[in-house]
Short mmCIF file of C-alpha atoms in Angstrom, two decimals:
data_model
loop_
_atom_site.label_atom_id
_atom_site.label_comp_id
_atom_site.label_asym_id
_atom_site.label_seq_id
_atom_site.Cartn_x
_atom_site.Cartn_y
_atom_site.Cartn_z
CA MET A 1 22.61 -51.11 18.07
CA ASN A 2 22.23 -51.50 14.30
CA LYS A 3 25.44 -50.41 12.59
CA ASP A 4 27.24 -50.83 9.28
CA ARG A 5 30.92 -50.95 8.54
CA THR A 6 31.71 -48.05 6.22
CA GLY A 7 35.21 -46.89 5.28
CA GLY A 8 36.67 -49.10 8.00
CA ALA A 9 34.58 -47.60 10.80
CA LEU A 10 31.29 -48.60 12.35
CA VAL A 11 28.53 -46.24 11.24
CA GLU A 12 25.10 -46.34 12.86
CA ARG A 13 22.21 -46.70 10.42
CA LYS A 14 20.65 -43.51 11.69
CA VAL A 15 19.54 -40.61 9.48
CA LEU A 16 18.92 -37.07 10.71
CA VAL A 17 16.30 -35.17 8.70
CA VAL A 18 16.34 -31.36 9.01
CA ASP A 19 13.25 -29.77 7.41
CA ASP A 20 10.78 -27.13 8.59
CA ASP A 21 7.85 -28.82 6.81
CA ILE A 22 6.15 -31.15 9.30
CA GLU A 23 4.58 -33.27 6.55
CA SER A 24 8.01 -33.77 4.93
CA LEU A 25 9.49 -34.80 8.27
CA ARG A 26 6.74 -37.36 8.76
CA LEU A 27 7.00 -38.66 5.19
CA TYR A 28 10.80 -38.97 5.18
CA GLY A 29 10.78 -40.53 8.63
CA ASP A 30 8.24 -43.16 7.51
CA MET A 31 10.27 -43.90 4.37
CA LEU A 32 13.48 -44.40 6.34
CA ARG A 33 11.94 -46.54 9.05
CA ARG A 34 10.20 -48.68 6.44
CA ALA A 35 13.63 -49.40 4.91
CA GLY A 36 15.13 -50.33 8.28
CA TYR A 37 16.83 -47.04 9.22
CA ALA A 38 16.47 -45.11 12.46
CA ALA A 39 15.13 -41.60 11.78
CA VAL A 40 15.78 -38.48 13.88
CA THR A 41 14.04 -35.24 12.87
CA ALA A 42 14.59 -31.53 13.43
CA SER A 43 12.41 -28.64 12.23
CA THR A 44 14.95 -25.81 12.61
CA GLY A 45 18.58 -25.30 11.67
CA TRP A 46 19.90 -24.89 15.21
CA GLU A 47 17.97 -27.96 16.38
CA GLY A 48 19.51 -29.89 13.49
CA ILE A 49 23.04 -28.82 14.46
CA ASP A 50 22.41 -29.78 18.09
CA LEU A 51 21.04 -33.22 17.15
CA ALA A 52 23.88 -33.86 14.69
CA VAL A 53 26.40 -33.34 17.50
CA LYS A 54 24.44 -35.40 20.04
CA GLU A 55 23.16 -38.25 17.84
CA GLN A 56 26.13 -38.65 15.45
CA PRO A 57 23.95 -39.97 12.57
CA GLY A 58 25.39 -41.86 9.62
CA LEU A 59 23.73 -39.39 7.21
CA ILE A 60 21.95 -36.01 7.29
CA LEU A 61 19.15 -34.93 4.93
CA LEU A 62 19.19 -31.13 5.01
CA ASP A 63 16.56 -28.79 3.57
CA LEU A 64 18.16 -25.57 2.33
CA ARG A 65 15.21 -23.37 3.38
CA LEU A 66 14.77 -23.25 7.14
CA PRO A 67 12.92 -20.78 9.41
CA ASP A 68 15.82 -19.65 11.61
CA ILE A 69 19.10 -20.01 9.67
CA THR A 70 19.79 -21.13 6.11
CA GLY A 71 20.69 -24.68 5.22
CA LEU A 72 24.04 -23.36 3.96
CA THR A 73 24.77 -22.02 7.45
CA VAL A 74 23.90 -25.39 8.94
CA LEU A 75 26.15 -27.11 6.40
CA GLU A 76 29.05 -24.74 7.07
CA THR A 77 28.67 -25.17 10.83
CA LEU A 78 28.61 -28.97 10.60
CA ARG A 79 31.60 -29.00 8.26
CA THR A 80 33.68 -26.88 10.63
CA THR A 81 32.72 -28.83 13.77
CA LEU A 82 35.17 -31.61 14.57
CA SER A 83 32.56 -34.17 15.61
CA THR A 84 30.33 -33.69 12.54
CA LYS A 85 32.69 -32.69 9.73
CA ASN A 86 32.78 -36.20 8.21
CA ILE A 87 29.04 -36.94 8.31
CA PRO A 88 27.70 -37.16 4.72
CA ILE A 89 25.01 -34.56 3.98
CA ILE A 90 22.41 -34.73 1.19
CA VAL A 91 20.85 -31.31 0.62
CA VAL A 92 17.20 -31.00 -0.37
CA SER A 93 15.82 -28.22 -2.57
CA ALA A 94 12.30 -27.41 -3.75
CA ILE A 95 13.61 -26.22 -7.15
CA SER A 96 16.10 -27.82 -9.53
CA LYS A 97 17.85 -24.59 -10.58
CA ASP A 98 18.95 -23.34 -7.18
CA ASP A 99 22.31 -21.55 -6.90
CA ASN A 100 22.44 -22.57 -3.26
CA VAL A 101 22.56 -26.22 -4.33
CA MET A 102 25.82 -25.70 -6.19
CA LYS A 103 27.17 -23.66 -3.27
CA ALA A 104 26.28 -26.57 -0.99
CA MET A 105 28.13 -29.02 -3.26
CA GLN A 106 31.17 -26.77 -3.24
CA MET A 107 31.02 -26.68 0.56
CA GLY A 108 31.19 -30.47 0.73
CA ALA A 109 27.63 -31.78 0.48
CA PHE A 110 27.55 -35.41 -0.64
CA ASP A 111 24.60 -35.13 -3.04
CA TYR A 112 21.38 -33.19 -3.62
CA VAL A 113 17.76 -34.07 -4.33
CA VAL A 114 14.81 -32.04 -5.59
CA LYS A 115 11.39 -32.24 -3.92
CA PRO A 116 9.14 -34.13 -4.22
CA ILE A 117 11.22 -37.30 -3.82
CA THR A 118 9.86 -40.81 -4.30
CA TYR A 119 10.42 -43.65 -1.89
CA ASP A 120 12.62 -45.59 -4.33
CA ASP A 121 14.81 -42.56 -5.07
CA MET A 122 15.08 -41.64 -1.39
CA ILE A 123 16.17 -45.09 -0.26
CA ARG A 124 18.49 -45.56 -3.24
CA ARG A 125 20.35 -42.38 -2.35
CA VAL A 126 20.48 -43.22 1.34
CA GLU A 127 21.77 -46.70 0.60
CA LEU A 128 24.46 -45.25 -1.67
CA VAL A 129 25.88 -43.48 1.36
CA PHE A 130 25.75 -46.45 3.69
CA PHE A 131 27.16 -48.83 1.09
CA SER A 132 30.05 -46.48 0.38
CA ARG A 133 33.56 -47.49 1.48
CA GLU A 134 34.94 -43.98 1.09
CA ARG A 135 32.73 -41.19 2.42
CA GLN A 136 34.56 -38.43 0.62
CA GLY A 137 33.88 -40.02 -2.75
CA GLU A 138 37.46 -40.35 -3.99
CA GLY A 139 37.95 -42.48 -7.08
CA ASP A 140 40.12 -45.08 -5.33
CA GLN A 141 41.53 -46.09 -8.76
CA ALA A 142 38.08 -47.10 -10.01
CA PRO A 143 38.24 -47.72 -13.81
CA VAL A 144 36.44 -45.12 -15.93
CA LEU A 145 36.03 -45.11 -19.73
CA ILE A 146 35.90 -41.77 -21.59
CA VAL A 147 34.56 -41.79 -25.15
CA GLU A 148 35.31 -38.30 -26.52
CA ASP A 149 36.58 -37.27 -29.98
CA SER A 150 37.70 -33.76 -28.95
CA ALA A 151 41.37 -33.75 -27.92
CA ILE A 152 40.80 -30.70 -25.72
CA ASP A 153 37.77 -32.12 -23.91
CA GLY A 154 39.25 -35.61 -23.66
CA THR A 155 42.49 -34.33 -22.16
CA ALA A 156 40.66 -32.11 -19.69
CA LEU A 157 38.36 -34.93 -18.58
CA SER A 158 41.25 -37.38 -18.24
CA GLU A 159 43.31 -34.99 -16.14
CA GLN A 160 40.38 -33.94 -13.94
CA LEU A 161 39.19 -37.50 -13.25
CA GLY A 162 42.77 -38.60 -12.68
CA SER A 163 43.16 -35.89 -10.03
CA TRP A 164 40.07 -37.30 -8.28
CA GLY A 165 41.66 -40.74 -8.10
CA TYR A 166 40.03 -42.53 -11.05
CA GLN A 167 41.89 -44.83 -13.43
CA VAL A 168 41.06 -43.42 -16.88
CA THR A 169 40.91 -45.03 -20.33
CA TRP A 170 40.21 -42.56 -23.17
CA VAL A 171 39.13 -43.42 -26.73
CA GLN A 172 37.96 -41.10 -29.50
CA THR A 173 35.36 -43.02 -31.55
CA GLY A 174 32.10 -44.77 -30.80
CA ARG A 175 33.30 -48.14 -32.10
CA GLU A 176 36.41 -47.99 -29.91
CA GLY A 177 34.15 -47.14 -26.99
CA ILE A 178 31.95 -50.18 -27.59
CA GLU A 179 35.01 -52.44 -27.93
CA GLN A 180 36.61 -51.08 -24.76
CA ALA A 181 33.34 -51.31 -22.82
CA ALA A 182 32.98 -54.95 -23.88
CA THR A 183 36.51 -55.95 -22.84
CA GLY A 184 37.02 -53.79 -19.77
CA ASN A 185 35.43 -53.81 -16.34
CA PHE A 186 34.57 -50.12 -16.15
CA ASP A 187 32.59 -48.72 -13.23
CA VAL A 188 31.43 -45.59 -15.13
CA ILE A 189 31.40 -44.59 -18.81
CA LEU A 190 31.55 -40.91 -19.88
CA LEU A 191 30.23 -40.62 -23.40
CA ASP A 192 30.16 -37.71 -25.86
CA GLY A 193 26.84 -37.48 -27.69
CA LEU A 194 28.41 -36.43 -31.02
CA LEU A 195 31.13 -38.76 -32.30
CA PRO A 196 32.79 -39.00 -35.74
CA ASP A 197 31.58 -42.51 -36.63
CA ILE A 198 28.34 -43.27 -34.73
CA ASN A 199 26.48 -41.01 -32.32
CA GLY A 200 26.45 -41.49 -28.58
CA PHE A 201 22.84 -42.64 -28.54
CA GLU A 202 23.73 -45.68 -30.67
CA VAL A 203 26.77 -46.39 -28.49
CA VAL A 204 24.59 -46.50 -25.38
CA LYS A 205 22.11 -48.83 -27.09
CA GLU A 206 24.86 -51.27 -28.04
CA ILE A 207 26.35 -51.17 -24.57
CA ARG A 208 22.95 -51.78 -22.98
CA ALA A 209 22.32 -54.69 -25.38
CA THR A 210 25.25 -56.53 -23.77
CA GLU A 211 23.98 -58.34 -20.68
CA ARG A 212 27.22 -57.91 -18.74
CA LEU A 213 27.16 -54.14 -19.32
CA GLY A 214 23.47 -53.66 -18.62
CA THR A 215 24.10 -52.03 -15.24
CA THR A 216 27.26 -50.04 -16.03
CA PRO A 217 26.44 -46.34 -15.36
CA VAL A 218 26.70 -44.08 -18.44
CA ILE A 219 26.95 -40.27 -18.33
CA MET A 220 26.35 -38.50 -21.65
CA LEU A 221 28.27 -35.26 -22.11
CA THR A 222 27.11 -33.13 -25.05
CA VAL A 223 26.43 -29.66 -26.42
CA LEU A 224 22.87 -30.83 -27.21
CA SER A 225 20.59 -29.18 -24.66
CA GLY A 226 17.05 -29.67 -25.97
CA LEU A 227 14.48 -31.69 -24.04
CA VAL A 228 14.03 -34.05 -27.02
CA ASP A 229 17.76 -34.84 -27.03
CA LYS A 230 17.77 -35.49 -23.29
CA LEU A 231 14.77 -37.77 -23.52
CA LYS A 232 16.42 -39.59 -26.42
CA GLY A 233 19.55 -40.04 -24.29
CA PHE A 234 17.60 -41.47 -21.37
CA GLU A 235 15.57 -43.73 -23.67
CA SER A 236 18.83 -45.05 -25.13
CA GLY A 237 19.88 -46.09 -21.64
CA ALA A 238 21.98 -43.19 -20.31
CA ASP A 239 21.88 -42.65 -16.54
CA GLU A 240 22.87 -38.97 -16.54
CA PHE A 241 22.83 -36.22 -19.18
CA LEU A 242 25.21 -33.28 -18.62
CA ASN A 243 25.70 -30.33 -20.94
CA LYS A 244 29.02 -28.99 -22.16
CA PRO A 245 30.89 -27.07 -20.96
CA VAL A 246 30.75 -29.46 -18.02
CA SER A 247 30.61 -28.13 -14.47
CA TRP A 248 33.38 -30.00 -12.64
CA GLU A 249 31.48 -29.82 -9.36
CA GLU A 250 28.32 -31.24 -10.90
CA LEU A 251 30.27 -33.97 -12.70
CA ARG A 252 32.07 -34.86 -9.49
CA VAL A 253 28.90 -35.30 -7.48
CA ARG A 254 27.28 -37.34 -10.26
CA MET A 255 30.40 -39.51 -10.43
CA ARG A 256 30.21 -40.04 -6.68
CA SER A 257 26.57 -41.05 -6.80
CA LEU A 258 27.00 -43.41 -9.75
CA MET A 259 30.11 -44.99 -8.23
CA ARG A 260 28.17 -45.74 -5.09
CA LEU A 261 25.28 -47.06 -7.14
CA ARG A 262 27.74 -49.27 -9.00
CA GLY A 263 29.14 -50.52 -5.69
CA MET A 264 25.64 -51.23 -4.42
CA THR A 265 24.78 -53.09 -7.64
CA LYS A 266 27.90 -55.25 -7.33
CA GLN A 267 27.04 -56.07 -3.75
CA ARG A 268 23.49 -56.90 -4.76
CA PHE A 269 24.77 -59.31 -7.40
CA ALA A 270 26.97 -60.92 -4.76
CA LEU A 271 24.03 -61.08 -2.35
CA SER A 272 21.88 -62.63 -5.07
CA GLU A 273 24.39 -65.45 -5.40
CA VAL A 274 24.28 -66.00 -1.65
CA VAL A 275 20.48 -65.92 -1.76
CA GLY A 276 20.62 -68.62 -4.43
CA VAL A 277 22.64 -70.86 -2.11
CA ILE A 278 20.20 -70.22 0.74
CA THR A 279 17.25 -70.96 -1.54
CA ASN A 280 18.76 -74.32 -2.45
CA ALA A 281 19.19 -75.06 1.26
CA ILE A 282 15.54 -74.18 1.93
CA GLU A 283 14.35 -76.55 -0.78
CA LEU A 284 16.48 -79.39 0.60
CA THR A 285 14.89 -78.76 4.00
CA GLU A 286 11.22 -78.36 3.11
CA ALA A 287 8.90 -80.70 1.28
CA THR A 288 8.18 -78.58 -1.80
CA GLU A 289 8.52 -78.92 -5.53
CA PRO A 290 11.96 -78.02 -6.96
CA ARG A 291 12.50 -74.29 -7.56
CA HIS A 292 9.43 -73.28 -5.53
CA ASN A 293 11.19 -70.24 -4.07
CA GLN A 294 12.69 -69.12 -7.39
CA LYS A 295 9.27 -69.45 -9.02
CA VAL A 296 7.61 -67.40 -6.27
CA ALA A 297 10.30 -64.74 -6.83
CA SER A 298 9.70 -64.75 -10.61
CA ILE A 299 5.91 -64.61 -10.24
CA SER A 300 6.23 -61.75 -7.74
CA VAL A 301 8.40 -59.76 -10.16
CA ILE A 302 6.01 -60.36 -13.08
CA LEU A 303 3.01 -59.25 -11.00
CA GLY A 304 4.96 -56.29 -9.63
CA LYS A 305 5.91 -55.07 -13.11
CA ARG A 306 2.30 -55.30 -14.30
CA MET A 307 1.23 -53.32 -11.24
CA GLY A 308 3.73 -50.51 -11.92
CA VAL A 309 6.53 -51.49 -9.54
CA GLN A 310 9.97 -50.42 -10.82
CA GLY A 311 13.66 -50.48 -9.96
CA HIS A 312 14.42 -51.06 -6.30
CA GLY A 313 10.89 -52.32 -5.68
CA LEU A 314 11.33 -55.19 -8.15
CA TRP A 315 14.56 -56.19 -6.44
CA VAL A 316 12.74 -56.22 -3.10
CA LEU A 317 10.03 -58.48 -4.55
CA GLU A 318 12.64 -60.82 -6.04
CA MET A 319 14.57 -61.12 -2.78
CA ALA A 320 11.41 -61.54 -0.69
CA GLY A 321 10.06 -64.20 -3.03
CA SER A 322 13.36 -66.08 -2.93
CA LEU A 323 13.64 -65.92 0.85
CA HIS A 324 10.00 -66.04 2.00
CA ASP A 325 10.43 -69.52 3.50
CA VAL A 326 13.96 -69.12 4.89
CA GLY A 327 12.54 -69.51 8.42
CA LYS A 328 11.72 -73.14 7.64
CA LEU A 329 15.42 -73.87 8.09
CA VAL A 330 14.68 -73.65 11.82
CA ILE A 331 11.56 -75.85 11.79
CA ARG A 332 11.93 -79.53 12.77
CA ARG A 333 12.18 -81.84 9.75
CA GLU A 334 9.56 -84.26 11.06
CA ILE A 335 7.06 -81.40 10.88
CA LEU A 336 8.16 -80.21 7.44
CA PHE A 337 7.97 -83.71 5.95
CA LYS A 338 4.91 -85.00 7.81
CA PRO A 339 2.62 -86.51 5.14
CA GLY A 340 -0.61 -86.00 7.06
CA LYS A 341 -2.31 -83.12 8.80
CA LEU A 342 -0.33 -81.30 11.50
CA ASP A 343 -1.69 -81.36 15.04
CA PRO A 344 -2.30 -77.99 16.78
CA SER A 345 1.14 -77.83 18.44
CA GLU A 346 2.90 -78.78 15.20
CA TRP A 347 0.90 -76.22 13.25
CA ALA A 348 1.78 -73.53 15.82
CA GLU A 349 5.48 -74.30 15.31
CA MET A 350 5.13 -74.32 11.53
CA GLN A 351 3.52 -70.87 11.63
CA ARG A 352 6.55 -69.47 13.41
CA HIS A 353 8.68 -69.91 10.27
CA SER A 354 7.70 -66.43 9.11
CA GLU A 355 8.92 -64.89 12.37
CA TYR A 356 12.13 -66.92 12.24
CA GLY A 357 12.62 -65.76 8.66
CA GLU A 358 12.38 -62.11 9.66
CA LYS A 359 14.95 -62.61 12.42
CA ILE A 360 17.35 -64.31 10.01
CA ILE A 361 17.12 -61.61 7.32
CA LYS A 362 16.63 -58.36 9.22
CA PRO A 363 20.27 -57.90 10.34
CA VAL A 364 21.40 -57.84 6.67
CA HIS A 365 21.97 -54.26 5.53
CA GLY A 366 19.37 -53.05 3.04
CA PHE A 367 17.02 -55.98 3.67
CA GLY A 368 14.56 -54.20 5.98
CA GLU A 369 11.71 -54.26 3.45
CA VAL A 370 12.51 -57.86 2.52
CA ALA A 371 12.40 -58.93 6.17
CA ASP A 372 9.00 -57.26 6.61
CA ILE A 373 7.56 -59.16 3.64
CA VAL A 374 9.03 -62.45 4.87
CA ARG A 375 7.39 -61.94 8.26
CA HIS A 376 3.98 -61.13 6.78
CA HIS A 377 3.74 -63.30 3.64
CA HIS A 378 1.00 -65.39 5.29
CA GLU A 379 -1.17 -62.42 6.29
CA LYS A 380 -4.63 -62.15 4.71
CA MET A 381 -6.75 -59.14 3.81
CA ASP A 382 -9.52 -60.30 6.16
CA GLY A 383 -7.19 -60.56 9.17
CA SER A 384 -7.19 -64.38 9.25
CA GLY A 385 -3.47 -64.72 8.52
CA TYR A 386 -0.40 -64.91 10.76
CA PRO A 387 1.72 -63.99 12.68
CA ASP A 388 0.20 -60.55 13.40
CA GLY A 389 -3.36 -60.86 12.07
CA LEU A 390 -2.96 -57.82 9.83
CA LYS A 391 -6.07 -56.66 8.01
CA GLY A 392 -6.94 -54.45 5.02
CA ASP A 393 -4.57 -51.52 4.55
CA GLN A 394 -2.26 -52.95 7.23
CA VAL A 395 -1.17 -55.51 4.62
CA SER A 396 1.35 -53.77 2.36
CA ARG A 397 1.14 -53.96 -1.44
CA PHE A 398 4.38 -55.98 -1.64
CA VAL A 399 3.08 -58.48 0.94
CA ARG A 400 -0.14 -58.85 -1.07
CA ILE A 401 1.88 -59.59 -4.22
CA VAL A 402 4.27 -62.13 -2.68
CA SER A 403 1.52 -63.90 -0.72
CA VAL A 404 -0.56 -64.41 -3.88
CA ALA A 405 2.52 -65.57 -5.80
CA ASP A 406 3.34 -68.05 -3.02
CA SER A 407 -0.21 -69.39 -2.80
CA TYR A 408 -0.63 -69.77 -6.56
CA GLU A 409 2.71 -71.57 -6.95
CA ALA A 410 1.88 -73.85 -4.00
CA LEU A 411 -1.50 -74.76 -5.51
CA ILE A 412 -0.06 -75.78 -8.89
CA SER A 413 2.71 -77.87 -7.26
CA ASP A 414 2.65 -81.40 -5.85
CA ARG A 415 2.73 -81.57 -2.06
CA THR A 416 3.20 -84.52 0.31
CA TYR A 417 -0.46 -84.28 1.29
CA ARG A 418 -2.04 -83.69 -2.18
CA PRO A 419 -1.33 -83.65 -5.93
CA ALA A 420 -0.99 -80.40 -7.88
CA PHE A 421 -4.04 -78.49 -9.10
CA THR A 422 -4.27 -77.30 -12.69
CA ARG A 423 -3.76 -73.58 -13.23
CA ASP A 424 -7.51 -73.13 -13.86
CA GLN A 425 -8.38 -75.00 -10.67
CA ALA A 426 -5.83 -72.93 -8.72
CA LEU A 427 -7.26 -69.70 -10.12
CA GLU A 428 -10.80 -70.79 -9.25
CA ILE A 429 -9.71 -71.45 -5.65
CA LEU A 430 -8.03 -68.04 -5.40
CA HIS A 431 -11.07 -66.25 -6.88
CA LYS A 432 -13.34 -67.98 -4.36
CA GLU A 433 -11.05 -66.99 -1.49
CA THR A 434 -10.92 -63.44 -2.85
CA ASP A 435 -14.70 -63.27 -2.72
CA GLU A 436 -14.38 -64.36 0.92
CA GLY A 437 -12.03 -61.41 1.56
CA ARG A 438 -8.68 -63.18 1.85
CA TRP A 439 -6.79 -61.77 -1.17
CA ASP A 440 -6.38 -58.40 -2.87
CA SER A 441 -8.73 -58.51 -5.89
CA GLN A 442 -6.38 -56.29 -7.95
CA VAL A 443 -3.46 -58.69 -7.49
CA ILE A 444 -5.67 -61.67 -8.38
CA ALA A 445 -6.88 -59.85 -11.51
CA VAL A 446 -3.28 -59.21 -12.58
CA LEU A 447 -2.44 -62.85 -11.85
CA SER A 448 -5.34 -63.97 -14.05
CA ALA A 449 -4.07 -61.80 -16.90
CA SER A 450 -0.50 -63.10 -16.52
CA LEU A 451 -1.05 -66.88 -16.73
CA ASP A 452 0.61 -67.26 -20.15
CA ASP A 453 3.76 -65.61 -18.82
CA LEU A 454 3.70 -67.76 -15.69
CA ASP A 455 3.44 -70.97 -17.71
CA ASN A 456 6.93 -70.31 -19.09
CA LEU A 457 8.65 -70.20 -15.69
#
């Protein structure tokens, strides 16, 4: 049974989705399963309550508009039932300005989302819950910086956040905020948009220009309410934009979400370091050019960006590129380092490295998509690849990207059985194989347009 340790207890990676729209149930279920979660679905409120009690999921996605009882009734029932009262619930609404959303937050909902929701946003929010150490979202002495020139607002924010368990540092000018942000290890920064020396937009820009602070969540709090001001805040690098006077309930839920995002980011940095160690081990084991795996990761990210992949998706491509050959750690060295052609039995064993790689990675929380790419990075569009002989639309976009990145990097690198091809020769080979149906022509076109960037890796 696939479980995570959360808040000291084992929590199954199972999500219950309660929604009366059949298409939404199918879509959310597919999203969750694709990311490695088990999905249970209910189309009515009472069915959702019954399944919550029986299945004990690690998270519930709850639509507020249901055919039999309201989502608020479901939420209240689950919160007052002993066996379900601690299960995090994310409420789903079709409109952003829904009074029932705020009622749900006051009743103890963990977060809320507005339809339609993208895959990246869905999985990010789900992962925030499962990465969380404290389900109730208490501050746990997490350090927070407040940059606010108003004594009244600064005092109120400090007292309120302190009551939620955060460790608060409060400064009253933009320059002090930048200095504190640079010297402290803050998990969230609350920033007034109008400050006496420099405005909040400039403060965010300076904070974001510092590499170490590039991922620190920033919430802008301001009396400015126009769309232009909000867009300017987001373009400067703010993560949230809340209007004064601040709703404590809305601030609290945004703090919870950003704290969990911060925790997830820290864990991802730690995982990246571990991945680096594993990558070095792979390269000591297999007969490839130095930094092959890192280069495949970098090429995958460059191609992904040019094809519109963002955020979580780029991280998935980076991890998959770094770990695509991790299964070779299990392959016999005499096969990996054989200078000549492999015989049929040796080739059959070599092909299993993608399956071994999936088995190694899949148990790691949040690596479901990565494991899928690792398993399938030798699949081809014409069905001639391995291990599953996927064909056409069965080959995911991320697999198409990583497989092209891997093949291109392999072609331009020296191998025990041949010298490296030039980049033009490699591209000619890939174009020929694309004409034969092996590669995605769009990915190859993007690769062709990206050669100058790839030369600098």
